[in-house]
Amino acid sequence: MSKALLKIEREAARLPVKDREVLAERLMRGVRHEPLTQVEEAWVEEAERRVSAWRQWDENGIPVARAVKQIRKDLDCGIILPNFGNGRDSRR
C-alpha cells in the first residue's frame, strides 16, 4: 500500500461513521464498473445458483431436528452436533 493511500486511510478512519459510510459508498460506485475477475464471476454464478435453488425449494422442508439426526446417522463418526430438539448440545 502506498504512503499516500495509508495517509488517506488514517484520515478517513477519523471521520464520523456517517461520513465514512458516504465515502465508502462513493468509492464503491467508482469500482462497480470494473470487470469481475474469474473468481468473482464464479462466485456470482454460485450465488445465483443457490438463490435459484432456494426459490424453487419445496416449502414442505424437513424439521431441523430430523435433519441433524439424519446427518449424525450419515456421518456415524461421533461428531458433536447441536441438538436442536432441546436447545442443548449432545453427543450421538
Short mmCIF file of N, CA and C in Angstrom, two decimals:
data_model
loop_
_atom_site.label_atom_id
_atom_site.label_comp_id
_atom_site.label_asym_id
_atom_site.label_seq_id
_atom_site.Cartn_x
_atom_site.Cartn_y
_atom_site.Cartn_z
N MET A 1 0.86 -1.17 0.00
CA MET A 1 0.00 0.00 0.00
C MET A 1 0.90 1.23 0.00
N SER A 2 0.57 2.20 -0.82
CA SER A 2 1.39 3.41 -0.92
C SER A 2 1.24 4.28 0.33
N LYS A 3 2.21 5.16 0.54
CA LYS A 3 2.16 6.07 1.68
C LYS A 3 0.96 7.00 1.58
N ALA A 4 0.67 7.46 0.36
CA ALA A 4 -0.47 8.35 0.16
C ALA A 4 -1.77 7.65 0.55
N LEU A 5 -1.90 6.37 0.16
CA LEU A 5 -3.11 5.63 0.48
C LEU A 5 -3.23 5.39 1.98
N LEU A 6 -2.12 5.09 2.63
CA LEU A 6 -2.13 4.91 4.09
C LEU A 6 -2.56 6.20 4.80
N LYS A 7 -2.07 7.35 4.30
CA LYS A 7 -2.42 8.63 4.89
C LYS A 7 -3.93 8.89 4.73
N ILE A 8 -4.45 8.64 3.55
CA ILE A 8 -5.88 8.84 3.31
C ILE A 8 -6.70 7.91 4.20
N GLU A 9 -6.25 6.68 4.32
CA GLU A 9 -6.97 5.72 5.16
C GLU A 9 -7.01 6.17 6.62
N ARG A 10 -5.89 6.65 7.13
CA ARG A 10 -5.85 7.13 8.53
C ARG A 10 -6.78 8.33 8.71
N GLU A 11 -6.78 9.23 7.74
CA GLU A 11 -7.65 10.40 7.83
C GLU A 11 -9.12 9.99 7.76
N ALA A 12 -9.42 9.07 6.86
CA ALA A 12 -10.81 8.62 6.72
C ALA A 12 -11.29 7.92 7.98
N ALA A 13 -10.40 7.20 8.65
CA ALA A 13 -10.78 6.49 9.87
C ALA A 13 -11.19 7.45 10.99
N ARG A 14 -10.74 8.69 10.91
CA ARG A 14 -11.09 9.68 11.93
C ARG A 14 -12.44 10.35 11.67
N LEU A 15 -13.01 10.12 10.49
CA LEU A 15 -14.30 10.73 10.16
C LEU A 15 -15.42 10.11 10.98
N PRO A 16 -16.51 10.85 11.18
CA PRO A 16 -17.67 10.26 11.85
C PRO A 16 -18.20 9.08 11.01
N VAL A 17 -18.87 8.16 11.65
CA VAL A 17 -19.36 6.95 10.99
C VAL A 17 -20.17 7.27 9.74
N LYS A 18 -21.09 8.21 9.84
CA LYS A 18 -21.95 8.54 8.70
C LYS A 18 -21.12 9.03 7.52
N ASP A 19 -20.11 9.86 7.79
CA ASP A 19 -19.25 10.34 6.71
C ASP A 19 -18.45 9.20 6.09
N ARG A 20 -17.99 8.26 6.92
CA ARG A 20 -17.26 7.10 6.39
C ARG A 20 -18.17 6.26 5.50
N GLU A 21 -19.45 6.12 5.90
CA GLU A 21 -20.39 5.36 5.07
C GLU A 21 -20.58 6.02 3.71
N VAL A 22 -20.74 7.34 3.72
CA VAL A 22 -20.91 8.08 2.46
C VAL A 22 -19.67 7.94 1.59
N LEU A 23 -18.50 8.08 2.19
CA LEU A 23 -17.25 7.95 1.46
C LEU A 23 -17.10 6.55 0.87
N ALA A 24 -17.39 5.54 1.67
CA ALA A 24 -17.29 4.16 1.19
C ALA A 24 -18.23 3.92 0.01
N GLU A 25 -19.45 4.42 0.11
CA GLU A 25 -20.42 4.26 -0.99
C GLU A 25 -19.91 4.93 -2.25
N ARG A 26 -19.39 6.14 -2.12
CA ARG A 26 -18.88 6.85 -3.30
C ARG A 26 -17.69 6.12 -3.92
N LEU A 27 -16.81 5.60 -3.09
CA LEU A 27 -15.66 4.85 -3.60
C LEU A 27 -16.11 3.57 -4.31
N MET A 28 -17.10 2.89 -3.72
CA MET A 28 -17.60 1.65 -4.33
C MET A 28 -18.26 1.92 -5.67
N ARG A 29 -18.94 3.04 -5.80
CA ARG A 29 -19.55 3.37 -7.09
C ARG A 29 -18.49 3.44 -8.18
N GLY A 30 -17.31 3.89 -7.80
CA GLY A 30 -16.23 4.02 -8.77
C GLY A 30 -15.63 2.69 -9.21
N VAL A 31 -15.76 1.64 -8.43
CA VAL A 31 -15.18 0.34 -8.81
C VAL A 31 -16.21 -0.66 -9.29
N ARG A 32 -17.47 -0.35 -9.16
CA ARG A 32 -18.51 -1.29 -9.58
C ARG A 32 -18.50 -1.55 -11.07
N HIS A 33 -17.94 -0.65 -11.84
CA HIS A 33 -17.98 -0.78 -13.29
C HIS A 33 -16.76 -1.52 -13.83
N GLU A 34 -15.85 -1.93 -12.96
CA GLU A 34 -14.71 -2.69 -13.41
C GLU A 34 -15.13 -4.13 -13.64
N PRO A 35 -14.56 -4.80 -14.63
CA PRO A 35 -14.95 -6.18 -14.90
C PRO A 35 -14.57 -7.10 -13.72
N LEU A 36 -15.37 -8.13 -13.54
CA LEU A 36 -15.12 -9.08 -12.47
C LEU A 36 -13.98 -10.02 -12.86
N THR A 37 -13.24 -10.47 -11.86
CA THR A 37 -12.22 -11.48 -12.11
C THR A 37 -12.93 -12.82 -12.33
N GLN A 38 -12.20 -13.82 -12.77
CA GLN A 38 -12.79 -15.15 -12.98
C GLN A 38 -13.33 -15.72 -11.67
N VAL A 39 -12.61 -15.49 -10.59
CA VAL A 39 -13.05 -16.00 -9.28
C VAL A 39 -14.33 -15.28 -8.86
N GLU A 40 -14.36 -13.96 -9.00
CA GLU A 40 -15.57 -13.21 -8.64
C GLU A 40 -16.76 -13.65 -9.50
N GLU A 41 -16.51 -13.87 -10.78
CA GLU A 41 -17.57 -14.32 -11.68
C GLU A 41 -18.09 -15.68 -11.26
N ALA A 42 -17.19 -16.57 -10.86
CA ALA A 42 -17.60 -17.90 -10.40
C ALA A 42 -18.45 -17.80 -9.14
N TRP A 43 -18.08 -16.89 -8.22
CA TRP A 43 -18.88 -16.71 -7.00
C TRP A 43 -20.26 -16.14 -7.31
N VAL A 44 -20.33 -15.23 -8.26
CA VAL A 44 -21.63 -14.68 -8.65
C VAL A 44 -22.51 -15.79 -9.21
N GLU A 45 -21.94 -16.62 -10.08
CA GLU A 45 -22.70 -17.74 -10.65
C GLU A 45 -23.17 -18.69 -9.55
N GLU A 46 -22.29 -18.99 -8.59
CA GLU A 46 -22.67 -19.89 -7.49
C GLU A 46 -23.77 -19.28 -6.65
N ALA A 47 -23.66 -17.99 -6.36
CA ALA A 47 -24.70 -17.33 -5.56
C ALA A 47 -26.03 -17.35 -6.30
N GLU A 48 -26.00 -17.08 -7.59
CA GLU A 48 -27.23 -17.12 -8.37
C GLU A 48 -27.83 -18.52 -8.39
N ARG A 49 -26.98 -19.54 -8.50
CA ARG A 49 -27.45 -20.93 -8.49
C ARG A 49 -28.12 -21.25 -7.16
N ARG A 50 -27.50 -20.81 -6.06
CA ARG A 50 -28.05 -21.09 -4.74
C ARG A 50 -29.37 -20.36 -4.50
N VAL A 51 -29.46 -19.12 -4.94
CA VAL A 51 -30.70 -18.37 -4.80
C VAL A 51 -31.81 -19.03 -5.60
N SER A 52 -31.48 -19.45 -6.82
CA SER A 52 -32.47 -20.12 -7.66
C SER A 52 -32.95 -21.41 -7.00
N ALA A 53 -32.02 -22.20 -6.47
CA ALA A 53 -32.40 -23.46 -5.80
C ALA A 53 -33.26 -23.17 -4.58
N TRP A 54 -32.91 -22.13 -3.83
CA TRP A 54 -33.67 -21.76 -2.64
C TRP A 54 -35.09 -21.36 -3.02
N ARG A 55 -35.22 -20.58 -4.09
CA ARG A 55 -36.55 -20.13 -4.51
C ARG A 55 -37.43 -21.28 -4.97
N GLN A 56 -36.82 -22.32 -5.54
CA GLN A 56 -37.58 -23.45 -6.05
C GLN A 56 -37.83 -24.51 -4.98
N TRP A 57 -37.25 -24.32 -3.82
CA TRP A 57 -37.31 -25.32 -2.75
C TRP A 57 -38.74 -25.54 -2.30
N ASP A 58 -39.08 -26.78 -2.09
CA ASP A 58 -40.41 -27.15 -1.61
C ASP A 58 -40.60 -26.59 -0.21
N GLU A 59 -41.72 -25.93 0.00
CA GLU A 59 -42.00 -25.34 1.31
C GLU A 59 -42.18 -26.39 2.39
N ASN A 60 -42.36 -27.63 2.01
CA ASN A 60 -42.53 -28.70 2.99
C ASN A 60 -41.18 -29.30 3.35
N GLY A 61 -40.27 -28.47 3.80
CA GLY A 61 -38.95 -28.95 4.22
C GLY A 61 -39.06 -29.84 5.44
N ILE A 62 -37.93 -30.41 5.82
CA ILE A 62 -37.95 -31.28 6.99
C ILE A 62 -37.52 -30.49 8.22
N PRO A 63 -38.01 -30.89 9.40
CA PRO A 63 -37.62 -30.18 10.62
C PRO A 63 -36.11 -30.32 10.87
N VAL A 64 -35.52 -29.30 11.44
CA VAL A 64 -34.08 -29.29 11.67
C VAL A 64 -33.64 -30.44 12.56
N ALA A 65 -34.43 -30.80 13.57
CA ALA A 65 -34.05 -31.90 14.45
C ALA A 65 -33.93 -33.20 13.65
N ARG A 66 -34.85 -33.41 12.71
CA ARG A 66 -34.79 -34.63 11.90
C ARG A 66 -33.60 -34.58 10.94
N ALA A 67 -33.30 -33.40 10.40
CA ALA A 67 -32.15 -33.25 9.51
C ALA A 67 -30.85 -33.54 10.24
N VAL A 68 -30.71 -33.00 11.46
CA VAL A 68 -29.49 -33.23 12.25
C VAL A 68 -29.37 -34.71 12.60
N LYS A 69 -30.47 -35.35 12.96
CA LYS A 69 -30.46 -36.78 13.27
C LYS A 69 -29.97 -37.58 12.05
N GLN A 70 -30.45 -37.20 10.85
CA GLN A 70 -30.03 -37.90 9.64
C GLN A 70 -28.55 -37.64 9.36
N ILE A 71 -28.09 -36.42 9.60
CA ILE A 71 -26.68 -36.10 9.39
C ILE A 71 -25.82 -36.93 10.33
N ARG A 72 -26.23 -37.02 11.60
CA ARG A 72 -25.49 -37.84 12.56
C ARG A 72 -25.42 -39.28 12.08
N LYS A 73 -26.52 -39.80 11.60
CA LYS A 73 -26.57 -41.18 11.11
C LYS A 73 -25.65 -41.35 9.91
N ASP A 74 -25.71 -40.39 8.99
CA ASP A 74 -24.87 -40.47 7.79
C ASP A 74 -23.39 -40.38 8.12
N LEU A 75 -23.04 -39.52 9.06
CA LEU A 75 -21.64 -39.37 9.45
C LEU A 75 -21.15 -40.57 10.25
N ASP A 76 -21.96 -41.00 11.18
CA ASP A 76 -21.66 -42.14 12.04
C ASP A 76 -20.22 -42.13 12.53
N CYS A 77 -19.81 -40.97 13.03
CA CYS A 77 -18.42 -40.89 13.49
C CYS A 77 -18.30 -40.16 14.83
N GLY A 78 -19.38 -39.95 15.53
CA GLY A 78 -19.32 -39.39 16.87
C GLY A 78 -19.08 -37.90 16.94
N ILE A 79 -19.25 -37.19 15.85
CA ILE A 79 -19.06 -35.74 15.87
C ILE A 79 -20.17 -35.10 16.70
N ILE A 80 -19.80 -34.10 17.50
CA ILE A 80 -20.79 -33.39 18.31
C ILE A 80 -21.49 -32.37 17.42
N LEU A 81 -22.78 -32.50 17.32
CA LEU A 81 -23.60 -31.55 16.58
C LEU A 81 -24.64 -30.99 17.53
N PRO A 82 -25.08 -29.77 17.30
CA PRO A 82 -26.10 -29.20 18.18
C PRO A 82 -27.36 -30.06 18.17
N ASN A 83 -27.99 -30.16 19.32
CA ASN A 83 -29.26 -30.86 19.42
C ASN A 83 -30.34 -29.80 19.39
N PHE A 84 -30.91 -29.58 18.22
CA PHE A 84 -31.89 -28.51 18.06
C PHE A 84 -33.23 -28.86 18.68
N GLY A 85 -33.40 -30.12 19.06
CA GLY A 85 -34.67 -30.53 19.64
C GLY A 85 -34.89 -29.97 21.03
N ASN A 86 -33.80 -29.83 21.83
CA ASN A 86 -33.98 -29.35 23.20
C ASN A 86 -33.11 -28.15 23.55
N GLY A 87 -32.41 -27.59 22.53
CA GLY A 87 -31.63 -26.40 22.78
C GLY A 87 -30.27 -26.64 23.41
N ARG A 88 -29.89 -27.92 23.62
CA ARG A 88 -28.58 -28.23 24.21
C ARG A 88 -27.77 -29.03 23.23
N ASP A 89 -26.44 -28.94 23.35
CA ASP A 89 -25.57 -29.80 22.54
C ASP A 89 -25.55 -31.17 23.19
N SER A 90 -25.39 -32.18 22.39
CA SER A 90 -25.30 -33.52 22.94
C SER A 90 -24.45 -34.38 22.03
N ARG A 91 -23.95 -35.45 22.59
CA ARG A 91 -23.19 -36.42 21.78
C ARG A 91 -24.17 -37.41 21.20
N ARG A 92 -23.77 -38.03 20.12
CA ARG A 92 -24.62 -39.04 19.49
C ARG A 92 -25.08 -40.07 20.47
#
